[in-house]
mmCIF file of C-alpha atoms in Angstrom:
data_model
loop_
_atom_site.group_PDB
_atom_site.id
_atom_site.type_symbol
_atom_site.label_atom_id
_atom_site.label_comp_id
_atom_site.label_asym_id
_atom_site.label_seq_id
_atom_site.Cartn_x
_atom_site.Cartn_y
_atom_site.Cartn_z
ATOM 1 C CA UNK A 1 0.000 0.000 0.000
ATOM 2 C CA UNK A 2 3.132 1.974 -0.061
ATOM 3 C CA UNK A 3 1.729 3.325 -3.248
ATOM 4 C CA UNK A 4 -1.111 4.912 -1.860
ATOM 5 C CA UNK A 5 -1.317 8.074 0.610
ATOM 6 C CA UNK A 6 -4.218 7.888 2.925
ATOM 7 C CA UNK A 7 -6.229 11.272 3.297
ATOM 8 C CA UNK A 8 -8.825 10.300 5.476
ATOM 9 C CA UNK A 9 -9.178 6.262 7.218
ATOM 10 C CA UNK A 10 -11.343 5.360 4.473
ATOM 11 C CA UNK A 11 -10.080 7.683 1.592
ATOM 12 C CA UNK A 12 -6.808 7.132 -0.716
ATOM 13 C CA UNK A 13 -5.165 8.989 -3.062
ATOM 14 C CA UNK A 14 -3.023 6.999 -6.207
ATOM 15 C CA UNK A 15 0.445 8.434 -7.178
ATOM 16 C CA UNK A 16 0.484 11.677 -9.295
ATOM 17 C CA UNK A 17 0.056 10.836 -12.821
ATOM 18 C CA UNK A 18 1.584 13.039 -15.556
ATOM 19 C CA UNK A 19 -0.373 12.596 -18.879
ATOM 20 C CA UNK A 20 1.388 15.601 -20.352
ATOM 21 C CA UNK A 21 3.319 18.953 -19.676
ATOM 22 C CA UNK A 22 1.816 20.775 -18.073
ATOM 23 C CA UNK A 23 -1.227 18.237 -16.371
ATOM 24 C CA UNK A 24 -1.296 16.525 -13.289
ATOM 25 C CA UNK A 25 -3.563 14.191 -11.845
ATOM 26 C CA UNK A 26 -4.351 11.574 -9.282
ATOM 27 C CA UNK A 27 -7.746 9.362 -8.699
ATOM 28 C CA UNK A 28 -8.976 8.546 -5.776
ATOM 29 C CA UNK A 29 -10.015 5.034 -3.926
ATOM 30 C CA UNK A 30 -12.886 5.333 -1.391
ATOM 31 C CA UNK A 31 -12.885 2.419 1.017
ATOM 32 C CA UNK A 32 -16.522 0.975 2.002
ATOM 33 C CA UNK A 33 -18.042 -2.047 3.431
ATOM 34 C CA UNK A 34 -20.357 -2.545 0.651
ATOM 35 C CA UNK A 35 -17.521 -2.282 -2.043
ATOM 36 C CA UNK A 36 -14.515 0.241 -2.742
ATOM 37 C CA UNK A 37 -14.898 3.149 -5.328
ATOM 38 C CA UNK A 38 -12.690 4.602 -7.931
ATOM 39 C CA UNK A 39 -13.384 8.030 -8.740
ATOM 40 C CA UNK A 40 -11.412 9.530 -11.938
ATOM 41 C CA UNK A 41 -8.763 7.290 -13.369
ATOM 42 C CA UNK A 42 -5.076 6.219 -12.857
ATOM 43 C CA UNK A 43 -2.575 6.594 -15.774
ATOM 44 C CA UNK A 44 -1.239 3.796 -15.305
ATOM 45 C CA UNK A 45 -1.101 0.147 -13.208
ATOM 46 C CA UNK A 46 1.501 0.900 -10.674
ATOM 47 C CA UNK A 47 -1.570 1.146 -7.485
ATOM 48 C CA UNK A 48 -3.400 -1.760 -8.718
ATOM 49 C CA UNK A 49 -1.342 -4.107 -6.356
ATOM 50 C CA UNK A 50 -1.616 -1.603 -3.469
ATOM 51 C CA UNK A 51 -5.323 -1.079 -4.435
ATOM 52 C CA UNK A 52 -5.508 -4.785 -4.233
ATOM 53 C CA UNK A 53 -4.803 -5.077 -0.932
ATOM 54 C CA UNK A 54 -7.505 -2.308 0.292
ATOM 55 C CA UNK A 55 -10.336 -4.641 -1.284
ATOM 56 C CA UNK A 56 -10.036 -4.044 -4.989
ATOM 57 C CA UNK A 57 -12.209 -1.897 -6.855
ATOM 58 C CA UNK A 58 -16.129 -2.162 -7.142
ATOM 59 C CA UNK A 59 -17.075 0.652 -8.963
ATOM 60 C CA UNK A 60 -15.616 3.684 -10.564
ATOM 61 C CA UNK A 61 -16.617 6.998 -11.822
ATOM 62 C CA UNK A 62 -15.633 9.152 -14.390
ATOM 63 C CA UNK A 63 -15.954 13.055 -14.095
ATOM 64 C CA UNK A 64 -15.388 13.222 -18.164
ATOM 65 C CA UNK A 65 -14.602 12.244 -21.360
ATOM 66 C CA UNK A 66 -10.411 13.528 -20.663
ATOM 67 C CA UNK A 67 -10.320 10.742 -17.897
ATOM 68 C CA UNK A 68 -10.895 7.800 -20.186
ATOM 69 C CA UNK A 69 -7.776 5.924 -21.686
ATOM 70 C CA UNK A 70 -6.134 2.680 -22.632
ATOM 71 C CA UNK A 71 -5.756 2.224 -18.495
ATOM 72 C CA UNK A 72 -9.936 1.609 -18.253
ATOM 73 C CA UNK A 73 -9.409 -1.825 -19.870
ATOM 74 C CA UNK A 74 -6.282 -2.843 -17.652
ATOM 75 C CA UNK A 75 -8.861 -1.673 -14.179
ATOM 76 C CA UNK A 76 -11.620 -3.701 -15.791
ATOM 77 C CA UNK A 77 -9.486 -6.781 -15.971
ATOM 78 C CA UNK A 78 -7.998 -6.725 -12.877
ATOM 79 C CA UNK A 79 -10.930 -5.638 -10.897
ATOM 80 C CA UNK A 80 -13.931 -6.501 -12.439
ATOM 81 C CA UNK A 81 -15.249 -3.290 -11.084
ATOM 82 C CA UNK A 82 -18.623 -1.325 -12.703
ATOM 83 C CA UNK A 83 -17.814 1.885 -14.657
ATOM 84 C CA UNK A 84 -19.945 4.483 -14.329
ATOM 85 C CA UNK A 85 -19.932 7.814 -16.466
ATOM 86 C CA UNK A 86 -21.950 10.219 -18.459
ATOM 87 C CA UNK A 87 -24.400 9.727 -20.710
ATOM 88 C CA UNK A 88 -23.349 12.592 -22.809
ATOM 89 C CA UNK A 89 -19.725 11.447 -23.105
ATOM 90 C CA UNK A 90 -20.674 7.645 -23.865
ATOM 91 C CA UNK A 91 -18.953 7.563 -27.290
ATOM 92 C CA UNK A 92 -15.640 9.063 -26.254
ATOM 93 C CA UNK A 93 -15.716 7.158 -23.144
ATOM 94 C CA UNK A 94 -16.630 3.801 -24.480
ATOM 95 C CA UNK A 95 -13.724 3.690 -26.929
ATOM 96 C CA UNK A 96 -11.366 2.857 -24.170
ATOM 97 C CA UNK A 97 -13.480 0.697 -22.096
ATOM 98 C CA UNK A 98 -17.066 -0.941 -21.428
ATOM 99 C CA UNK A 99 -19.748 1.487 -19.949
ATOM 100 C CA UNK A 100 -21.829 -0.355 -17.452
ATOM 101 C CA UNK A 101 -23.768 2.310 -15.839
ATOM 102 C CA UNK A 102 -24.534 5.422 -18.012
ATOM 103 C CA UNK A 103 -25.128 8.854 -15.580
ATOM 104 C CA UNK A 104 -28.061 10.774 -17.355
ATOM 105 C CA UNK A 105 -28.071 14.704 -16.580
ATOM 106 C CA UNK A 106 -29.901 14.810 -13.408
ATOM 107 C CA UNK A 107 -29.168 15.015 -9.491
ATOM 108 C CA UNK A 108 -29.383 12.064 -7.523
ATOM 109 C CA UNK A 109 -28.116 9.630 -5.049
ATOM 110 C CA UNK A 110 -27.562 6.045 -6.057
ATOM 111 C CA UNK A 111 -27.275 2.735 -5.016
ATOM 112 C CA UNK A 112 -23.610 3.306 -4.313
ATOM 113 C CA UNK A 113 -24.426 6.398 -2.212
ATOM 114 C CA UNK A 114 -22.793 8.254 -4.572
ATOM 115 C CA UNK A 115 -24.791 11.972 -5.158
ATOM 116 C CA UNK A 116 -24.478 12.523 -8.919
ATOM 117 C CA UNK A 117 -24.105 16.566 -9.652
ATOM 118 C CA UNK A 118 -24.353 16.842 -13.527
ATOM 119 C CA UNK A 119 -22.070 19.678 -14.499
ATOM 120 C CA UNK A 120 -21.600 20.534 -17.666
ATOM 121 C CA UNK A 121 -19.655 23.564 -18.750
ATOM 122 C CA UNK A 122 -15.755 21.866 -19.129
ATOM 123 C CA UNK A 123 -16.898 19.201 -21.378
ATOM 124 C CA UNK A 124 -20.980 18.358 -22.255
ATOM 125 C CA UNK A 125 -21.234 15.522 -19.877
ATOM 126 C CA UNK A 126 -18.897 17.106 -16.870
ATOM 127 C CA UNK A 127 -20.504 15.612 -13.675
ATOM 128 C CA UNK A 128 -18.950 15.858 -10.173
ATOM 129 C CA UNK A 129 -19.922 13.511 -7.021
ATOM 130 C CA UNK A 130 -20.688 13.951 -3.154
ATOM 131 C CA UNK A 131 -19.986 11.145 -0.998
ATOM 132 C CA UNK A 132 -20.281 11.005 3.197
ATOM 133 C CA UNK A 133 -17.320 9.285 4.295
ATOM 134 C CA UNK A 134 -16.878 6.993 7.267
ATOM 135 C CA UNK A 135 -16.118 9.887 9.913
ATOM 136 C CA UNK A 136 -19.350 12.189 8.587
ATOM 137 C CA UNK A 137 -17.222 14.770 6.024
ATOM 138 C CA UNK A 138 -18.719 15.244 3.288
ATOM 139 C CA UNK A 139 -15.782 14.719 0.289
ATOM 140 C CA UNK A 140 -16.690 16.646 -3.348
ATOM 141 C CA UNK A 141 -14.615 15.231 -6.066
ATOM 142 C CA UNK A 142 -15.057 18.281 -9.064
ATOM 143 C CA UNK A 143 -13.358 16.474 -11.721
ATOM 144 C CA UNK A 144 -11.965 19.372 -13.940
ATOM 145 C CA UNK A 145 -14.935 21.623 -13.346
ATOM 146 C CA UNK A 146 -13.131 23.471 -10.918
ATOM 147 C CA UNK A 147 -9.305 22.549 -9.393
ATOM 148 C CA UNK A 148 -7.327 24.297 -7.450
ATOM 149 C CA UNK A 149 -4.209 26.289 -9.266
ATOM 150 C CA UNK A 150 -0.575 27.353 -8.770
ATOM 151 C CA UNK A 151 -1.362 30.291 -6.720
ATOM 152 C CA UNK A 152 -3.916 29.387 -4.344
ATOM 153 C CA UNK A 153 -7.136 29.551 -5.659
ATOM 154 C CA UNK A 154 -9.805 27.676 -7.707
ATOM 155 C CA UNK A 155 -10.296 28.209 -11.095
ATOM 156 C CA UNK A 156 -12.117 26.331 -14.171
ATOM 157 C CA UNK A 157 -11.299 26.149 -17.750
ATOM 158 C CA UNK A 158 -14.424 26.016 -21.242
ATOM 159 C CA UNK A 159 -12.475 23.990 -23.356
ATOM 160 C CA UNK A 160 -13.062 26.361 -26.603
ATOM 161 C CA UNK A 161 -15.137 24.703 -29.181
ATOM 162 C CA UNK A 162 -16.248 21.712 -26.762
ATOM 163 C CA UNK A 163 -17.178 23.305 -23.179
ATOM 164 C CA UNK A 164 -20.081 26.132 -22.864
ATOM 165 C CA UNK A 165 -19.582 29.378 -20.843
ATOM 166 C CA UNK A 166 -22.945 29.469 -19.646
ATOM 167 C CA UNK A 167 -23.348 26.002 -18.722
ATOM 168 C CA UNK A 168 -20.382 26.061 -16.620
ATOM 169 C CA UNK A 169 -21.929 29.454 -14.986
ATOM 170 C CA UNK A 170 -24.800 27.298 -13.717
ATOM 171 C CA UNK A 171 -23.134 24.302 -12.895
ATOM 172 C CA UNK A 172 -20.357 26.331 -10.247
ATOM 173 C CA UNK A 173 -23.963 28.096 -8.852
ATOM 174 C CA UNK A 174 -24.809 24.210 -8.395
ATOM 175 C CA UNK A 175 -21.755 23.657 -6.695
ATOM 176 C CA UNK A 176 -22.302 26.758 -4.558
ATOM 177 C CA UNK A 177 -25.403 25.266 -3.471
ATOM 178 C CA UNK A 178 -23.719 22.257 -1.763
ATOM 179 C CA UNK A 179 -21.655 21.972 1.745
ATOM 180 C CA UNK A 180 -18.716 19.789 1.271
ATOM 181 C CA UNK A 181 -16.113 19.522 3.872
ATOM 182 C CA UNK A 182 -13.367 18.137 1.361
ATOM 183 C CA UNK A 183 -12.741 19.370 -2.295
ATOM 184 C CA UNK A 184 -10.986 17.140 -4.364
ATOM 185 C CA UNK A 185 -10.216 17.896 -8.077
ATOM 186 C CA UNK A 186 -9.078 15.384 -10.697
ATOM 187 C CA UNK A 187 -6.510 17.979 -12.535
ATOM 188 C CA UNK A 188 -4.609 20.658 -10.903
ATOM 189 C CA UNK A 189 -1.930 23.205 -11.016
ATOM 190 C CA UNK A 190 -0.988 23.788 -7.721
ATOM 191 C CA UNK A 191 0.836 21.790 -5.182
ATOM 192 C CA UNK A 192 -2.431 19.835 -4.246
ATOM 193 C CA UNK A 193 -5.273 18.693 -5.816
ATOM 194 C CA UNK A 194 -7.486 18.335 -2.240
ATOM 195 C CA UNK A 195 -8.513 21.312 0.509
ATOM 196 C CA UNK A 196 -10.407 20.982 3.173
ATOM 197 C CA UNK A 197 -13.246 23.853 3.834
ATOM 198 C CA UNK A 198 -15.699 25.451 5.934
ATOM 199 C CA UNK A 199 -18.679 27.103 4.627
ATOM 200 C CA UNK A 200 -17.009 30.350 4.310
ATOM 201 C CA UNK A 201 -13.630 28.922 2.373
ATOM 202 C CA UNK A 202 -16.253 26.979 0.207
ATOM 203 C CA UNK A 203 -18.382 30.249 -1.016
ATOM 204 C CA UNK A 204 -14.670 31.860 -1.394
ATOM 205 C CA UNK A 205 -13.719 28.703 -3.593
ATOM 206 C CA UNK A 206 -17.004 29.050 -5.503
ATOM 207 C CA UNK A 207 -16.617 32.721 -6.275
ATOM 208 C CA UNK A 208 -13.317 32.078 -7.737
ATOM 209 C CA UNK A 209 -14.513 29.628 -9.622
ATOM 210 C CA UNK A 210 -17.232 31.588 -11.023
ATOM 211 C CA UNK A 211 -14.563 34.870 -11.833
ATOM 212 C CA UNK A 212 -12.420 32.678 -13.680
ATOM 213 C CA UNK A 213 -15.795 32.006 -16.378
ATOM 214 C CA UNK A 214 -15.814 34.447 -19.709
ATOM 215 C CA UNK A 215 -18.604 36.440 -19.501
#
C-alpha cells in the first residue's frame, strides 16, 4: 500500500500521474463495506497491487470524457469493477473501455451512495460527485470543473469549441449550493489537488470559480 497516501481512514489517493506537460492528476479510492470506489482514473497500473490489498475496486466513476484511456481496460481486468460515467460522453468514453452504468443529466443519489451533480460547462457531460465518508465529512470530487491552481485559488477552464460558458456558470452556482467539507479535483496546477473547507472557504472557492468564467 506503499503506493497509496491515505487522506482520510477510508479515503486514498493513487500516485500523481503526468499525462502531459503541463497536467497533473491523481484518482482517488474510497474504502466501504459494501464495495470500494474509484473516482477519476489512474494513468497507469503501478496502485493496482496496493489497491488490491484495500479490497479491490467495485465501482468507478468518471468526471469526463479527458479521464478515459487505454488504463480503463487494464482496471476492468484486474478488478472486475462497474464503470460508471456520463451519458453525454458515452462515445468518447466507451472507446477505451465498457460502460456499465450510463449517468443521465440529473441530481441524484444512487445505489452506491454516490450523489451525482451533472455539471456541464468543461466538457458536455462534466458531472462531479458527493460522498459522506466513514467519519461524517462530506468529500466533493469536481473532476476538472473546478481545481485548485498554482497560486492558491480555484479556477475552471471552457475547453473552446467543446465546453459552454454558460453552462459552466450554472453548474459552479450548483456547486455553490452544496456543503462539502473536502474538495478534491481530478486535474490541478498547484501543489495539491485536495482542501479541506468550511462554509465560508467553500463560497470563497465558488466565487473564484465563477470569476475565472468568460462572460
Amino acid at each position: 500500500m506503499a503506493t497509496l497516501t491515505k487522506i482520510r481512514d477510508d479515503l486514498f489517493q493513487t500516485r500523481m500521474d503526468s499525462p502531459f506537460p503541463g497536467l497533473t492528476t491523481h484518482a482517488y479510492l474510497w474504502r466501504r463495506r459494501a464495495g470500494n470506489v474509484l473516482f477519476y482514473c489512474p494513468v497507469g497500473d503501478s496502485d493496482f497491487d496496493a489497491i488490491a490489498e484495500l479490497g479491490g475496486v467495485s465501482a468507478q466513476y468518471l468526471s469526463h470524457l479527458d479521464e478515459a484511456g487505454p488504463n480503463l481496460a487494464r482496471i476492468a481486468e484486474r478488478f472486475g469493477r462497474r464503470l460508471h460515467a456520463p451519458t453525454a460522453e458515452l462515445e468518447a468514453i466507451g472507446k477505451h473501455g465498457r460502460v456499465d452504468v450510463a449517468l443521465d443529466a440529473v441530481r441524484y443519489i444512487d445505489s452506491n451512495d454516490v450523489e451525482v451533480l451533472p455539471t456541464p460547462g468543461h466538457s458536455p457531460g462534466s458531472t462531479c460527485y458527493l460522498v459522506t465518508g466513514a467519519g461524517g465529512e462530506r468529500y466533493l470530487f469536481t473532476g476538472d470543473t473546478i481545481f485548485p491552481t498554482a497560486i492558491g485559488t480555484w479556477s475552471t477552464f471552457v475547453v473552446p469549441g467543446r465546453g459552454d460558458h454558460a453552462a459552466m456558470r450554472d453548474s459552479i452556482k450548483l456547486l455553490g449550493s452544496v456543503d462539502p467539507d473536502v474538495v478534491i479535483s481530478s486535474a490541478f496546477g498547484g501543489e495539491t489537488a485536495i482542501e479541506t473547507v468550511d462554509a465560508a472557504r467553500w463560497s470563497e472557492i465558488v466565487d473564484q470559480a465563477m470569476a475565472s468564467v468568460q462572460a
